[in-house]
Coordinates of C-alpha atoms in Angstrom, one line a residue:
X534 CA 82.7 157.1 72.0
X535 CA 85.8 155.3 72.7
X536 CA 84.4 153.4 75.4
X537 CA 81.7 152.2 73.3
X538 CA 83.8 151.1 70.7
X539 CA 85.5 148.8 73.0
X540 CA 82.7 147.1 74.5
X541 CA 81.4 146.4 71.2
X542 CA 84.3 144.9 70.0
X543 CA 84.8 143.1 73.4
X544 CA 81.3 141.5 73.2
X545 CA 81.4 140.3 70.3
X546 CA 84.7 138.5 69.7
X547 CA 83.2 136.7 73.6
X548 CA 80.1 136.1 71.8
X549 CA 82.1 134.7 68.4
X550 CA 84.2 132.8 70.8
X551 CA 81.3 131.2 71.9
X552 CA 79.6 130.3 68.7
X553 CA 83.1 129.2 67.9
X554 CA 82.7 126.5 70.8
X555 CA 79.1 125.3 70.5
X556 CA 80.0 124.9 67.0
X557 CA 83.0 122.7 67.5
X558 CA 80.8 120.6 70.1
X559 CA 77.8 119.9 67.6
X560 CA 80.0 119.0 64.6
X561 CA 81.8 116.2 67.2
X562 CA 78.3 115.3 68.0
X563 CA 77.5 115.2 64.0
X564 CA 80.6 113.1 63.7
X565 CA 80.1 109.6 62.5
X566 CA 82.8 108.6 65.0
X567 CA 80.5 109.6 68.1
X568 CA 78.3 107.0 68.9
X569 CA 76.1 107.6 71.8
X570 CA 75.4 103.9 73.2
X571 CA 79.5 104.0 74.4
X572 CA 79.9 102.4 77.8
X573 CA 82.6 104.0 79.5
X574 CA 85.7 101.8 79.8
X575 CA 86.0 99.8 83.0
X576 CA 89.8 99.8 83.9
X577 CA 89.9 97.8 87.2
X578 CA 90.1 94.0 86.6
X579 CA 88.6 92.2 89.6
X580 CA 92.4 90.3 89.7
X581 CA 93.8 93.9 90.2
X582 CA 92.0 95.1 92.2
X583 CA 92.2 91.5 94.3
X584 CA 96.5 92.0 94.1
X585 CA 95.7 95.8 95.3
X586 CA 93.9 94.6 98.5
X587 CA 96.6 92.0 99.4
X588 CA 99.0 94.8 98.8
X589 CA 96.9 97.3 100.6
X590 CA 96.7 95.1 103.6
X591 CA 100.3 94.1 104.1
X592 CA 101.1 97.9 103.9
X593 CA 98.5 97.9 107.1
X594 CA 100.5 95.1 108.5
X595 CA 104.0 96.7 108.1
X596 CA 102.9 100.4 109.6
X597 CA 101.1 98.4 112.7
X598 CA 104.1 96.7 113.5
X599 CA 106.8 99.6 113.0
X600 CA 104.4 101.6 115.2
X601 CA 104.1 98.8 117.8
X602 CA 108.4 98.5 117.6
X603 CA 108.5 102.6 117.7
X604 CA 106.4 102.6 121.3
X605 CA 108.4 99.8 122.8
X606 CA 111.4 101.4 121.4
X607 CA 110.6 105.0 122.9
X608 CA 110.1 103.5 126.6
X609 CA 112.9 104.2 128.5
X610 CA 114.7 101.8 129.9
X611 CA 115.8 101.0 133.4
X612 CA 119.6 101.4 133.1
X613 CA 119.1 104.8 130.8
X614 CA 120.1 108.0 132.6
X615 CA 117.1 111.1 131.3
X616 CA 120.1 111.8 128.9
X617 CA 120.7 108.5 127.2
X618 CA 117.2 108.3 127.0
X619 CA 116.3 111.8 125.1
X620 CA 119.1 111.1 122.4
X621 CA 117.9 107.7 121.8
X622 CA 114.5 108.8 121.5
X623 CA 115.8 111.4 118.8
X624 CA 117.3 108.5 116.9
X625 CA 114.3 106.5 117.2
X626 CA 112.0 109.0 116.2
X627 CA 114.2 110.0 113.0
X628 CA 114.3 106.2 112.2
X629 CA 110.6 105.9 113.1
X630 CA 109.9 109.0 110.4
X631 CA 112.2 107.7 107.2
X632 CA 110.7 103.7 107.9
X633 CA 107.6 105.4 107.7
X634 CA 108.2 107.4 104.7
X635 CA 109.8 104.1 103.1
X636 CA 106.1 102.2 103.2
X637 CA 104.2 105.4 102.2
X638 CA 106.4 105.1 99.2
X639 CA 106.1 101.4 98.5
X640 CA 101.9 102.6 98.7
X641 CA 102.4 105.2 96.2
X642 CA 104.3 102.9 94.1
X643 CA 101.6 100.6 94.2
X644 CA 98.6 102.8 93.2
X645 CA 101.4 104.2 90.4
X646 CA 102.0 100.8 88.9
X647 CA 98.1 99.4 89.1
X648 CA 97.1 102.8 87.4
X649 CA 99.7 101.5 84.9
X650 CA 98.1 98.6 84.5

């Protein structure tokens, strides 16, 4: 009997949860503050999104370039003994990684600020 008793009471606060729900959703529907010919807001400006690809493509043009300077850079030279050669790699790669890091920001803080906008 307990058991009974239980699922009872379980279905039918779900189902009044429900009701509850549909309810809430028809009177916004009812509302005289919903009007159903609203367009959806358009939030990119066409001079946005112009600055975004100028943006956008210098962020192309900085990560080409520091990954053309990081291959020269990691060639060894011809006066490095194997040793000179494995430290400076290990600098260049830790530079190589934070530069990197430095224009993935600058990205982010583009797409922040035009979301912003």
């Amino acid at each position: 009997m307990k058991k009974i008793t239980k699922k009872v009471v379980t279905y039918s606060l779900l189902g009044l949860m429900q009701i509850g729900i549909f309810a809430t959703a028809t009177a916004a529907e009812a509302s005289p503050f919903y009007n159903h010919s609203q367009r959806p807001i358009q939030l990119d400006d066409r001079r946005d999104s112009h600055r975004d690809d100028d943006r956008r493509q210098e962020h192309d043009r900085r990560v080409r370039e520091e990954n053309e300077r990081h291959e020269k850079e990691m060639r060894r030279k011809p006066h490095e003994s194997e040793r000179e050669w494995r430290e400076r790699q290990e600098r260049e790669k830790e530079r190589h990684d934070q530069t990197l890091r430095e224009i993935a920001a600058l990205l982010i803080g583009i797409a922040i600020g035009s979301a912003n906008n």
